[in-house]
Each structure stands twice: as structure tokens, then as C-alpha cells.
Short mmCIF file of C-alpha atoms (C1' of nucleotides) in Angstrom, two decimals:
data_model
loop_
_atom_site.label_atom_id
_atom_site.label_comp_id
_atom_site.label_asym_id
_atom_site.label_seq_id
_atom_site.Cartn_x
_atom_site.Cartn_y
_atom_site.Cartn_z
CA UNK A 1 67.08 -6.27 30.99
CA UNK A 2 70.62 -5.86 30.37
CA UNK A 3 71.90 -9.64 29.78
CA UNK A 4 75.95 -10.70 30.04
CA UNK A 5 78.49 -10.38 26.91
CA UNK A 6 78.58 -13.56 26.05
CA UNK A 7 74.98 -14.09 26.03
CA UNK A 8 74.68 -11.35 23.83
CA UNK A 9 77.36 -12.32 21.49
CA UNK A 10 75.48 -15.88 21.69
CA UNK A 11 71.85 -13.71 20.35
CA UNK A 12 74.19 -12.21 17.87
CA UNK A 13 75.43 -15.51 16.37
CA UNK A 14 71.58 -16.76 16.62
CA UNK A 15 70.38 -14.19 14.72
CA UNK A 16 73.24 -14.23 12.11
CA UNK A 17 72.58 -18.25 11.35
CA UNK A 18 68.72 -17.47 11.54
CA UNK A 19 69.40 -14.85 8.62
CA UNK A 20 71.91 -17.18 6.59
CA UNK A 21 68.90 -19.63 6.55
CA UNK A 22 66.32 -17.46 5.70
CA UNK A 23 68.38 -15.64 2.91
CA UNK A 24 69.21 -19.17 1.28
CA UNK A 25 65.73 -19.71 1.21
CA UNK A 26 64.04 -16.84 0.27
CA UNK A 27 66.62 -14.34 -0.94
CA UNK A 28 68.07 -11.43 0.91
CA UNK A 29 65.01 -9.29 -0.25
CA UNK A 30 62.43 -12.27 1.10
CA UNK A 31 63.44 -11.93 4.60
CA UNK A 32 63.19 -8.35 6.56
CA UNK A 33 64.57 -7.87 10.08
CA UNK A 34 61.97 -8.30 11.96
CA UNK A 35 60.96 -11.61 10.61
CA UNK A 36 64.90 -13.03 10.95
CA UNK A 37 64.64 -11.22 14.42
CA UNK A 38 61.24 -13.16 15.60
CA UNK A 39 63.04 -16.59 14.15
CA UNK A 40 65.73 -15.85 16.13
CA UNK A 41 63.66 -15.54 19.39
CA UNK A 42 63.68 -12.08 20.08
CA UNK A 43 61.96 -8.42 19.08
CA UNK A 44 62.87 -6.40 16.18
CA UNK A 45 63.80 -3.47 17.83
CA UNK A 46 67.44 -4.86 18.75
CA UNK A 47 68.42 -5.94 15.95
CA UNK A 48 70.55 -2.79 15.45
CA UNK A 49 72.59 -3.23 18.39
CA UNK A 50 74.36 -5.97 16.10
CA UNK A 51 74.27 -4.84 12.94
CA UNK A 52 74.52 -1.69 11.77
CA UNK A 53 71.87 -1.91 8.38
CA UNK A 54 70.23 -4.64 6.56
CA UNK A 55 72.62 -4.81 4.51
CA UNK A 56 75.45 -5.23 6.94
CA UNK A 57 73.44 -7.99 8.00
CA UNK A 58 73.01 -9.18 4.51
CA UNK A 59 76.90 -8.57 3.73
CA UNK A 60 77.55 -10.78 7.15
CA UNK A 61 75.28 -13.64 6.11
CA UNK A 62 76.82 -13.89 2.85
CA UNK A 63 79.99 -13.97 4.06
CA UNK A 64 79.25 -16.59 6.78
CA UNK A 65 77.57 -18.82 3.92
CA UNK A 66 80.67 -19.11 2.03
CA UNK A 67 82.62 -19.91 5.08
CA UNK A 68 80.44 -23.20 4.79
CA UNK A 69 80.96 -23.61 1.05
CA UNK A 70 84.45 -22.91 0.98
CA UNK A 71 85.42 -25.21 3.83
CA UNK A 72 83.76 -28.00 2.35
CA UNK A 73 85.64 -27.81 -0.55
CA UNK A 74 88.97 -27.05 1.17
CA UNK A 75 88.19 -30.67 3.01
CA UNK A 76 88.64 -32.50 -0.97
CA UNK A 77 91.46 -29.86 -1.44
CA UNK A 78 93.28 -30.81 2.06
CA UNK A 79 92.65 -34.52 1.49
CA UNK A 80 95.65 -36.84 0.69
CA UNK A 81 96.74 -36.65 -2.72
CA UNK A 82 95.49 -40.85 -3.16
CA UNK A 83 91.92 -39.67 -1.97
CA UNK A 84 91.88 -36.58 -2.94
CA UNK A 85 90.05 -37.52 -6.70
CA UNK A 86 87.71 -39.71 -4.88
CA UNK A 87 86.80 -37.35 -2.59
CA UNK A 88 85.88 -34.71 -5.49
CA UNK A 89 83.66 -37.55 -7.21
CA UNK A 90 81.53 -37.54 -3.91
CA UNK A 91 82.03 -33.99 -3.69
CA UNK A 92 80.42 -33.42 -7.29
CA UNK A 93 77.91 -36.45 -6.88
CA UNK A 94 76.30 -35.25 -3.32
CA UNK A 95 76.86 -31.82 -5.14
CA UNK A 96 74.39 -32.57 -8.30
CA UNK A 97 71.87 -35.03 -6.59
CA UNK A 98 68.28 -34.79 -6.13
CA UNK A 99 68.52 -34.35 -2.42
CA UNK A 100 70.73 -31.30 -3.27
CA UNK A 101 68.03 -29.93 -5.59
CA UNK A 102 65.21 -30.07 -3.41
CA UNK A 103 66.21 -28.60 -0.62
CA UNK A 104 64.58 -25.78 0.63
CA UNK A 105 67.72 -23.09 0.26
CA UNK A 106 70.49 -23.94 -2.49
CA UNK A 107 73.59 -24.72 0.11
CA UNK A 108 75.52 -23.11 -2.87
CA UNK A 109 75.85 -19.52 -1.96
CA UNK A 110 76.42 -19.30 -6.14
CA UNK A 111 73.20 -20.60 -6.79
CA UNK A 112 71.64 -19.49 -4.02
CA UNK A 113 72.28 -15.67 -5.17
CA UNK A 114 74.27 -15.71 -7.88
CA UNK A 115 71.09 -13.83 -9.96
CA UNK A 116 70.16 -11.69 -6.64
CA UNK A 117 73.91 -10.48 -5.67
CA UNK A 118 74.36 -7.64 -8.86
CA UNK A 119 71.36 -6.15 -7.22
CA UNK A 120 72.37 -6.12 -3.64
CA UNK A 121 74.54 -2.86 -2.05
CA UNK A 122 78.40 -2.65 -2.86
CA UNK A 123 79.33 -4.93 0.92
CA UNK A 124 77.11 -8.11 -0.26
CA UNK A 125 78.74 -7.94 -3.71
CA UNK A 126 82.36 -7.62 -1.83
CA UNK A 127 82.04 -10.36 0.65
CA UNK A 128 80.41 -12.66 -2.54
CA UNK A 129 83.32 -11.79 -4.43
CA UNK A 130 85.77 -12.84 -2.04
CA UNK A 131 84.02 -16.02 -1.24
CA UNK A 132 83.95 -16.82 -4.73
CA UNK A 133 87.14 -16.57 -5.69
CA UNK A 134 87.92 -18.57 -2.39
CA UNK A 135 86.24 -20.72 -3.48
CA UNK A 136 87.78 -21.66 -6.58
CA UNK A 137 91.14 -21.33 -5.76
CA UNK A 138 90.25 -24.29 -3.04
CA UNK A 139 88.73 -25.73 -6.09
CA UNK A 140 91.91 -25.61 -8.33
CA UNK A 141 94.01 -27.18 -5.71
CA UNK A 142 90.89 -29.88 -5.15
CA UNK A 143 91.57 -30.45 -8.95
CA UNK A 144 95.22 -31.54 -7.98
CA UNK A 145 96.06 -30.89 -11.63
CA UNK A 146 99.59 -28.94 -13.00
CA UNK A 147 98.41 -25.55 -11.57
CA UNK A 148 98.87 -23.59 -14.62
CA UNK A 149 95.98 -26.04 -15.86
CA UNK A 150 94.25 -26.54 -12.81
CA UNK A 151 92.49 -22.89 -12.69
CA UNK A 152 90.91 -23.26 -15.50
CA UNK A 153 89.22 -26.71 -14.94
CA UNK A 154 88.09 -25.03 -11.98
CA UNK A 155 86.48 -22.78 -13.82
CA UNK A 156 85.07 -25.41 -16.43
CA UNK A 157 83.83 -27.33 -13.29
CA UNK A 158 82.46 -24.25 -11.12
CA UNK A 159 80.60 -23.55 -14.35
CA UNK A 160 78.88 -26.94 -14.90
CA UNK A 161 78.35 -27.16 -10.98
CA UNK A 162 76.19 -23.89 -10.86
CA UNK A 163 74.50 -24.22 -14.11
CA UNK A 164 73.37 -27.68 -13.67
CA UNK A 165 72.41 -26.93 -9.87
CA UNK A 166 70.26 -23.86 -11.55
CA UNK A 167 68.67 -25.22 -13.75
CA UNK A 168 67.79 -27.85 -12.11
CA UNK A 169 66.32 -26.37 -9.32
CA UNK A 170 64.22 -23.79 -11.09
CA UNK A 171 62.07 -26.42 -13.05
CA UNK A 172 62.17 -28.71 -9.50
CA UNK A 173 58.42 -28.71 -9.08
CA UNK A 174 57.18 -28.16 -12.59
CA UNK A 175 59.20 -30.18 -14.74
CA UNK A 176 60.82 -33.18 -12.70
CA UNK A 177 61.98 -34.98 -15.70
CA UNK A 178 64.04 -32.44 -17.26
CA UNK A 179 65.53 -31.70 -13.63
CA UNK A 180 66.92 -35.20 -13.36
CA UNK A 181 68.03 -35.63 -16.70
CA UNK A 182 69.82 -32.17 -16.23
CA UNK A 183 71.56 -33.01 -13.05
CA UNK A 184 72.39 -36.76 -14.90
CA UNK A 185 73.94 -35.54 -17.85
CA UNK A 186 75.64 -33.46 -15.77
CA UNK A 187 77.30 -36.22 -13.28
CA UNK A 188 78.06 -38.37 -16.10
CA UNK A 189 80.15 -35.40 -18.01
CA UNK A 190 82.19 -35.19 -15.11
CA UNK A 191 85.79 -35.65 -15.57
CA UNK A 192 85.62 -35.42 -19.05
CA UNK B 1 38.39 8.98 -20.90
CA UNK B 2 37.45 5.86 -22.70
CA UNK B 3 39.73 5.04 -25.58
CA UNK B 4 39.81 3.07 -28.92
CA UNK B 5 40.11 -0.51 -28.08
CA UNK B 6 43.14 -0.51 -30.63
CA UNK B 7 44.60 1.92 -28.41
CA UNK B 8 43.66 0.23 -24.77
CA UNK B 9 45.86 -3.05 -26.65
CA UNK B 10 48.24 -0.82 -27.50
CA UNK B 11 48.57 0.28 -23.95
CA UNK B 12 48.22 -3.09 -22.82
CA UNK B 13 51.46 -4.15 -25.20
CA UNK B 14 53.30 -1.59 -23.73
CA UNK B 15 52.89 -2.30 -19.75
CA UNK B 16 54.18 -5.78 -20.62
CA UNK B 17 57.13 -4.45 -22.30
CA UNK B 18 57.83 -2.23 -19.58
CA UNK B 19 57.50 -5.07 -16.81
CA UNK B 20 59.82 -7.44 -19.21
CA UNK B 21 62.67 -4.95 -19.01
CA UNK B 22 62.14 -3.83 -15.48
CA UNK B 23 61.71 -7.36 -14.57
CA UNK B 24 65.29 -8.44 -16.35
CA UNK B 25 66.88 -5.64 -14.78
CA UNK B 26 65.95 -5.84 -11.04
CA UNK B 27 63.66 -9.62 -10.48
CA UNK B 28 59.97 -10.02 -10.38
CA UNK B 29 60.15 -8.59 -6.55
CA UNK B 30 62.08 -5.55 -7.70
CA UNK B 31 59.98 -3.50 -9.79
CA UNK B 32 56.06 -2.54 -8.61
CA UNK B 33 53.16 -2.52 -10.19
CA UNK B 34 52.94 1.45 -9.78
CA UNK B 35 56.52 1.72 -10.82
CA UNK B 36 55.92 -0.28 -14.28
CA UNK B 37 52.45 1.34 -15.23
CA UNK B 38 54.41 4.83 -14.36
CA UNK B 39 57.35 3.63 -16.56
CA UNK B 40 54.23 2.60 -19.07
CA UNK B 41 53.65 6.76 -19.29
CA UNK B 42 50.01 5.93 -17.24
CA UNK B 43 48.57 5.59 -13.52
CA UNK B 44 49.19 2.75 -11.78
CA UNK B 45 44.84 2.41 -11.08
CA UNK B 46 43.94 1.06 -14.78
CA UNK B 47 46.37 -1.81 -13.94
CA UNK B 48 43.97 -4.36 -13.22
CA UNK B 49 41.69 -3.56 -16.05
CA UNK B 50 44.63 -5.47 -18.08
CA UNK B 51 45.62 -7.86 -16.28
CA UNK B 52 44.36 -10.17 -12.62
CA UNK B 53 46.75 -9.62 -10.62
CA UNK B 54 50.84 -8.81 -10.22
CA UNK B 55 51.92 -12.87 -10.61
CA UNK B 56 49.78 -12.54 -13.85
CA UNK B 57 51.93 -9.92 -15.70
CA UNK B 58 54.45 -11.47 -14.10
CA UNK B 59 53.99 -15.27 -15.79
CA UNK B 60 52.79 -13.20 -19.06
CA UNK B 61 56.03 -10.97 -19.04
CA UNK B 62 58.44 -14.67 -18.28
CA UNK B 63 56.27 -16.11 -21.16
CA UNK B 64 57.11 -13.00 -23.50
CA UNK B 65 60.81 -13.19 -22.12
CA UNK B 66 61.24 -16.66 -23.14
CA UNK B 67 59.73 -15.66 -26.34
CA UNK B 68 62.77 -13.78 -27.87
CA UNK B 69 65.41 -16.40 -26.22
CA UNK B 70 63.32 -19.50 -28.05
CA UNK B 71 63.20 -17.41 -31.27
CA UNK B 72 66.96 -16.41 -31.30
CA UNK B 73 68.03 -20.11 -31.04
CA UNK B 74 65.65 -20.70 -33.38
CA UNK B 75 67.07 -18.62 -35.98
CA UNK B 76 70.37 -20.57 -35.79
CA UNK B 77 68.01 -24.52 -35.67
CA UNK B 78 65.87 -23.17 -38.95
CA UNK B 79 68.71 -22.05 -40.64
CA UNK B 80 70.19 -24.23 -43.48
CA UNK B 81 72.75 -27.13 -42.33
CA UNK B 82 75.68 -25.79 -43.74
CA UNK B 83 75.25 -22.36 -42.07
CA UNK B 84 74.31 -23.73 -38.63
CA UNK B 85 77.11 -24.88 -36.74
CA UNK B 86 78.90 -21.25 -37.78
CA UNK B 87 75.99 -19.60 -36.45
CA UNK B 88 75.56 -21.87 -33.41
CA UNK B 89 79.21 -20.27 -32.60
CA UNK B 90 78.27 -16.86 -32.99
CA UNK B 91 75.01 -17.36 -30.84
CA UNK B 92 77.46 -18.28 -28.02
CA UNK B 93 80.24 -16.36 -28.89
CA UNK B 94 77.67 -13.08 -28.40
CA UNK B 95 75.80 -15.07 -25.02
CA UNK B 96 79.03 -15.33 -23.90
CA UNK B 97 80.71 -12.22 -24.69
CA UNK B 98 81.71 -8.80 -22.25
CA UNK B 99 78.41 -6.91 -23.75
CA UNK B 100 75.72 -9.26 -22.97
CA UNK B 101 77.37 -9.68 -19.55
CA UNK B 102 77.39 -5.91 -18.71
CA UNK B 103 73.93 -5.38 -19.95
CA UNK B 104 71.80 -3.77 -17.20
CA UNK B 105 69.25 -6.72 -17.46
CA UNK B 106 70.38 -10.67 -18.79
CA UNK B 107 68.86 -11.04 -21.68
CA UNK B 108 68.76 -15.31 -21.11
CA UNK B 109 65.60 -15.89 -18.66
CA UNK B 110 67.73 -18.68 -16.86
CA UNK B 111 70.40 -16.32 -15.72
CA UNK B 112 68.07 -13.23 -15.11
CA UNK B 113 65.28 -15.20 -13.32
CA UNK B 114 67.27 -18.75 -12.40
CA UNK B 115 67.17 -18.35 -8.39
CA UNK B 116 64.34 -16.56 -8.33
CA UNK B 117 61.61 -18.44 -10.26
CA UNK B 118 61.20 -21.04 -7.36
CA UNK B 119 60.42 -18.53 -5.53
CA UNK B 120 57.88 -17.11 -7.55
CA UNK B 121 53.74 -18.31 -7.88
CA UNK B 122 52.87 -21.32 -9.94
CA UNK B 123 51.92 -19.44 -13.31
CA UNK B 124 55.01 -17.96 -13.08
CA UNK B 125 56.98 -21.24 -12.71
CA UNK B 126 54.39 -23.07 -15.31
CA UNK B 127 55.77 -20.57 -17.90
CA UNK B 128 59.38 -20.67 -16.98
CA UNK B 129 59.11 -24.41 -17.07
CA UNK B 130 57.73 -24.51 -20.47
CA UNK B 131 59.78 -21.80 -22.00
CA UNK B 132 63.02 -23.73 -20.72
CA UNK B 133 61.48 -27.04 -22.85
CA UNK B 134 61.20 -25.09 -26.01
CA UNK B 135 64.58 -23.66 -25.69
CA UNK B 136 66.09 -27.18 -24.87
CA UNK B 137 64.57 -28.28 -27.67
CA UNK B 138 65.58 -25.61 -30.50
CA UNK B 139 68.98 -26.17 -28.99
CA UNK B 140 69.13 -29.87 -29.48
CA UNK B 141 67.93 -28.74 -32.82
CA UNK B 142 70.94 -26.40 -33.73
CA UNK B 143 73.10 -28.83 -32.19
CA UNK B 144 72.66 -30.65 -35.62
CA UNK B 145 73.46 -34.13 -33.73
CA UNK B 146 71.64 -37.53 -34.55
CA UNK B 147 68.28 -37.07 -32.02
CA UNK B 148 69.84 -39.17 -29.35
CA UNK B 149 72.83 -37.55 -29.01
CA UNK B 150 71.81 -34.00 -29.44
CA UNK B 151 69.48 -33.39 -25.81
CA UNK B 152 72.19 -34.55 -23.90
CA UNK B 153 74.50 -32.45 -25.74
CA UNK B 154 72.03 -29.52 -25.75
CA UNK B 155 71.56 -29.98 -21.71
CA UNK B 156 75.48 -30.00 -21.79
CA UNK B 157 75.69 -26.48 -23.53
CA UNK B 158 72.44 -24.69 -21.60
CA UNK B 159 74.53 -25.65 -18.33
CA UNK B 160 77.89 -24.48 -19.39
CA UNK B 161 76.56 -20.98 -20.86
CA UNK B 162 73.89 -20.45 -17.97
CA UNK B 163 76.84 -21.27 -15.20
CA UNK B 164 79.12 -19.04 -17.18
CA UNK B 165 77.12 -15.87 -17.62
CA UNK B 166 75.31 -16.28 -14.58
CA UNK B 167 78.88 -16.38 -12.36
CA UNK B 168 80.73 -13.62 -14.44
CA UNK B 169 77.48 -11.57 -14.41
CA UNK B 170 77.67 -12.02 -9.96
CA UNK B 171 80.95 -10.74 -10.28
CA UNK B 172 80.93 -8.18 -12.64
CA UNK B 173 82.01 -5.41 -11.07
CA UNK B 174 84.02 -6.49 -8.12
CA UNK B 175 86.44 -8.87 -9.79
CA UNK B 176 86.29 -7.70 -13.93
CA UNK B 177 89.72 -9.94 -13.58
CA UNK B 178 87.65 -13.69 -12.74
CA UNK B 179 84.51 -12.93 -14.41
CA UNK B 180 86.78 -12.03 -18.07
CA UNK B 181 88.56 -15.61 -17.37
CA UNK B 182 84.93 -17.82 -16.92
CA UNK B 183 83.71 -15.93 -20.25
CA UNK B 184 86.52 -16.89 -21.67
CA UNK B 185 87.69 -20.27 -20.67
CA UNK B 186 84.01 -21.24 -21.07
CA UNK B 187 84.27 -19.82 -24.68
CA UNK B 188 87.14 -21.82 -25.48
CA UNK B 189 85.67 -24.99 -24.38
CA UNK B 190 82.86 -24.33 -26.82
CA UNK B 191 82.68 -27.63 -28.90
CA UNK B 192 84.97 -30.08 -26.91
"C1'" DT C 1 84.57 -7.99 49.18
"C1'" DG C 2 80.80 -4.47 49.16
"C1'" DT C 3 78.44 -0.44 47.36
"C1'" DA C 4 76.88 3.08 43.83
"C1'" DC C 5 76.15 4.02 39.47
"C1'" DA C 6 76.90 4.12 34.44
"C1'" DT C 7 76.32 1.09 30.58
"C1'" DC C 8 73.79 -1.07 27.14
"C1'" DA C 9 71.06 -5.47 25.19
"C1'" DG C 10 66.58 -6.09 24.62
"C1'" DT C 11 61.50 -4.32 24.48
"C1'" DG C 12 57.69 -2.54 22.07
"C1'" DA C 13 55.56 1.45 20.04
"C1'" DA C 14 56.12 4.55 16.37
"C1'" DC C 15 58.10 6.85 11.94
"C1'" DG C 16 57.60 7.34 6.82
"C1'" DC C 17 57.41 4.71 2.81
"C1'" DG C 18 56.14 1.65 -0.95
"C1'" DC C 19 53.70 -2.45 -1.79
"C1'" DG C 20 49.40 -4.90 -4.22
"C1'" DT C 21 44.78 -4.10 -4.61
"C1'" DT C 22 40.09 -1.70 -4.55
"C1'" DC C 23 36.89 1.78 -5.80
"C1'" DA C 24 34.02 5.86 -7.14
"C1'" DC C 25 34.34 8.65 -10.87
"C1'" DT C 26 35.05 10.48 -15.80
"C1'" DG C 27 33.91 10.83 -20.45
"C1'" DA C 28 34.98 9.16 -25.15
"C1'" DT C 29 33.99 4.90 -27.52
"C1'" DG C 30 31.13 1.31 -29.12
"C1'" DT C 31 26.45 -0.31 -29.88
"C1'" DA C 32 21.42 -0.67 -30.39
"C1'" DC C 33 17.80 1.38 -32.62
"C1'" DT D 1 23.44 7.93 -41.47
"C1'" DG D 2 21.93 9.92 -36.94
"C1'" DT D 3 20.67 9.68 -32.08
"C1'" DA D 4 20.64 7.81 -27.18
"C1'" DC D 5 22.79 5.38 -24.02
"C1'" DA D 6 25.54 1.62 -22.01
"C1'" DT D 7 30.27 0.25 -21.68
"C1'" DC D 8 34.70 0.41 -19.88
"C1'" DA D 9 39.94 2.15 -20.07
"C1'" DG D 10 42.08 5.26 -17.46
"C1'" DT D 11 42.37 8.48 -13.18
"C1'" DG D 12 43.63 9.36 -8.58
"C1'" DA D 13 42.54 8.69 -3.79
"C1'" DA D 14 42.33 5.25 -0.44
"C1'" DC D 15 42.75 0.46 1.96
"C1'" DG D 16 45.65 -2.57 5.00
"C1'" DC D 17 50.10 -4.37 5.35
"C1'" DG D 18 55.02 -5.14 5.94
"C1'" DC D 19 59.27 -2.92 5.21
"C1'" DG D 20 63.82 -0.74 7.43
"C1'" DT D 21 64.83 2.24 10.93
"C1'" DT D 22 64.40 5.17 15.28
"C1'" DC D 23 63.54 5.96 20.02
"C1'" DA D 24 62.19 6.27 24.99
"C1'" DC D 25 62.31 3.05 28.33
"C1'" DT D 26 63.75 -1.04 31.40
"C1'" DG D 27 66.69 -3.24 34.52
"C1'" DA D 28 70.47 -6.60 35.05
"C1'" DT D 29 75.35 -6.38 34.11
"C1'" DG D 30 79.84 -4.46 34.31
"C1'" DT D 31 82.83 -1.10 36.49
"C1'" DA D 32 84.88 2.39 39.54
"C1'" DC D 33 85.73 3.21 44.11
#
DNA sequence: TGTACATCAGTGAACGCGCGTTCACTGATGTAC
DNA sequence: TGTACATCAGTGAACGCGCGTTCACTGATGTAC
């Protein structure tokens, strides 16, 4: 049943995208192999001809979820200085609305694990690491302030982003009013 | 074997306690019920004579959790006007300080359970969702603010300091450097 | 270009393990008299 | 207060299940000639 290299690379990339969803979902403990493996199309017993572990898997999938994160942030950072704050506004608005909330999986890989990743083996926590601080350095320069200053209202903002997104999400179902006026406050402290 | 019913309580008291910290330290999905009745000093079979089922200890174990976070902000809300705004400080000063980020389980329900409690059953959500309205509440109460002002404000301050230890905690070992500077920064901004 | 064979991606059964939960059993406690 | 017995907290074995991982096998692909 041998099947050509670029097929296979093709499963690989299936089954990496399959995990990145399920993980954002459920958590890199609420998904196993052979579940991501029958998502993906195929048996579980080849799953180790890509990866190496779970947790290589797991490390990958991170990884890959910041690539998202990062880039999308990098687009307000690469933006032309005039459109560049407007661009951040929609960033942060689309960022804290209630579509955002209620997805299924957090897009925010911060959010997303940020409470799971101190648990997770020593390549997740490196590839989250690196992501983050990605992340906010595409965030500083997004900021387009004096960049001595800019770091840390990255920071201030990264902080806000998360929290709000957190706590908003985690009383979604059960306490609706709270969630909105969490995210609200939240949008309308922006930029000060 | 059957014991004084002072005694079986006793026991009782103690499983919870167990599944609290165990539960802070690794998520609802990373400690067993065999592990916490062994941790309890007892046989993981007698389980069910205390409680229905795993989600139960674990919505009884969020409600105790929530417990001493509610009561600690409480302290600062009860105490008298002239002493609360210093204590406020020190209550985030300490939330927000090196120790509490280093310790093995968060001792603030949003950061240790945050991602995870949409995940979790409905009991356990129910008592996340009303622990987080109590703590709101004694928050907008230490706040000191006219009523109107002081939610918003309270929301304000629950985001910053669950985005703040919740990030540096994710990070906590593989970059001491960024997670020192979003304790910090966020520490500074205290009050503005 | 054609042939012969080694490679290896995918299959599906199996491994040991820990999970939440159930159950027959024990025997001291609590209760009815 | 003393006796007889029902109650029930705790024990430890067992249940079915899903986990991550391993392995013998298959057969089309890739390669050496």
C-alpha cells in the first residue's frame, strides 16, 4: 500500500491541521492519536511514521497554531503606518467579539492553552514560548509607538486581550451577561 | 470497618481537600479519582459512598476553590475605608508577584481552571460561573468606587491580573526574562 | 526504457496501563427495644 | 443501662473502555542496474 511522497507529506499535513483543530478545541490531553488519526481519514497505527510521540505531535500543532496567530498580527504590524492604528482597532474588535467567544476552539493559542501548556512536556512549552514572544514583538511594532515604549503596551494589551478573551469564554454558556459586559468593558478600554 | 460518622465527615473533608490541590496543580482531567482518594491516605472503592460521581467532587472542589479566592478579596472589601485601597494594593501586589506565579498550583480559579472549565460538565461550569459573580462583586466592592463606576472598573482589574498571571505562569520556565516583565509592567499599571 | 527488488506509508491487531465506576464483603457504629 | 441487629464507610477485586505505543504484514512506489 505504499503511496507516493507527496501524498504522504499531503496525509502528514492532514493530520497535523486535524490535530491543531482538535487541540484548540479540546486541549492537547482531549484528543489521543487515534481519534486525530480517524479525523484525519486514516488508521491509528501510522501515525508514527510522522511523528515521533504525542507530544511531538502536540509540540508541532502548537507551533503551527501560532504560525496563524502570529501572522495575523504581523498583517496590522506590516500595514502602512496611516492604517496601521485602524487596522489594530479591527484587530482588537474582531479579537474581543462575541463571535470570537463562542467559537468552538479559542483561535488564540494563549487562551486556548495558556492554563494547559505548564503541564505539557518541555517541546510544547518551547515552541509556546517562542510563539509567544513572536507574537508580541509583532505586537510592539503593530503598536507603532517609540519602541522603548512600545513593548510594554504590548504587554498591557496582550494582557487585557487574553484575560478578557478568558474570562469571557469560561462563563460563555452559564453566565452570558457577564461575558458581554466583560468583552465590552474591555473594547471600550482600548487605547486608553 | 464502619466508623464514627464524625470521622466518615472527616474523611469526606479531606478527599475534597486533596482533589482541590491536585486539581490546581494538574486540571480536573489530570488527577484520578484513585489517585486523590490514595493521596486522601484511603482506597479509591469508598469513593462513591461520598460523593455521585467524578464531575461531582469536581464542581464541589471548584465551589470550595472559589471559596478562599471570594474570601481573600473579601478581607480587603470588609475592611474599613481608610485601610482598603492600601490593602487592595497588597492583594495584587502578592497575585501578581514571582511566588504566587511559581506556585505548583494557581491559587486564582480563573487562571488555574480558565481554559479548561468549558470543557468541563455543567455542575462544574454552574459553580465556576457563580464563584466568578461573587468575586466580581467583592472586587467592585474593594474597588471603593461610586456603584456605577466600580463593576466596570472591577471587570477592568479581574482581566488585567487574570491575563497577567495566566501568561507569565505559561511561560514560566522557558522565558523567566518575559514572564518577570508582564508581572511587572502589569504591576505598575495598577491604578491608572 | 525495462526489469528486479528494496523501501516504507498505511493497516489492523495487540501490548500494558490507568481511567471512572460497580460490587460483594467486612465489621464497628448507630439504633431499637 | 444492656442486648440484638441493621446500617453503612471503607476495602480490594473486577468491569469495560480508551489511552499511547508497538509490530507483523501488505503492496505500490522509488531505485539500482
Amino acid at each position: 500500500m505504499r503511496i507516493t511522497r507527496a501524498q504522504s507529506e499531503q496525509n502528514k499535513a492532514r493530520v497535523l491541521e486535524t490535530a491543531v483543530r482538535l487541540f484548540r478545541e479540546r486541549g492537547f490531553d482531549g484528543a489521543g492519536v487515534a481519534e486525530v488519526m480517524r479525523e484525519a481519514g486514516m488508521t491509528h497505527g501510522g501515525f508514527y511514521n510522522h511523528f515521533e510521540s504525542k507530544e511531538a505531535l502536540e509540540a508541532e500543532a502548537c507551533a503551527q497554531i501560532f504560525e496563524g496567530a502570529v501572522a495575523a498580527i504581523e498583517r496590522v504590524a506590516d500595514a502602512p503606518e496611516r492604517e496601521r492604528s485602524e487596522r489594530l482597532a479591527t484587530y482588537v474588535r474582531n479579537y474581543l467579539s462575541p463571535r470570537s467567544r463562542d467559537a468552538a476552539g479559542a483561535r488564540c493559542p494563549m487562551v486556548a492553552f495558556g492554563a494547559d501548556v505548564s503541564r505539557q512536556g518541555p517541546d510544547v512549552q518551547d515552541a509556546y514560548a517562542e510563539g509567544l514572544a513572536r507574537y508580541l514583538d509583532a505586537m510592539a511594532r503593530a503598536l507603532g509607538s517609540p519602541a522603548e515604549a512600545a513593548r510594554g503596551e504590548a504587554i498591557d494589551l496582550l494582557v487585557r486581550l487574553v484575560g478578557a478573551l478568558s474570562l469571557a469564554r469560561s462563563v460563555g454558556r452559564t453566565d452570558p451577561a457577564l461575558s458581554d459586559a466583560i468583552l465590552q468593558r474591555t473594547l471600550e478600554q482600548f487605547g486608553r
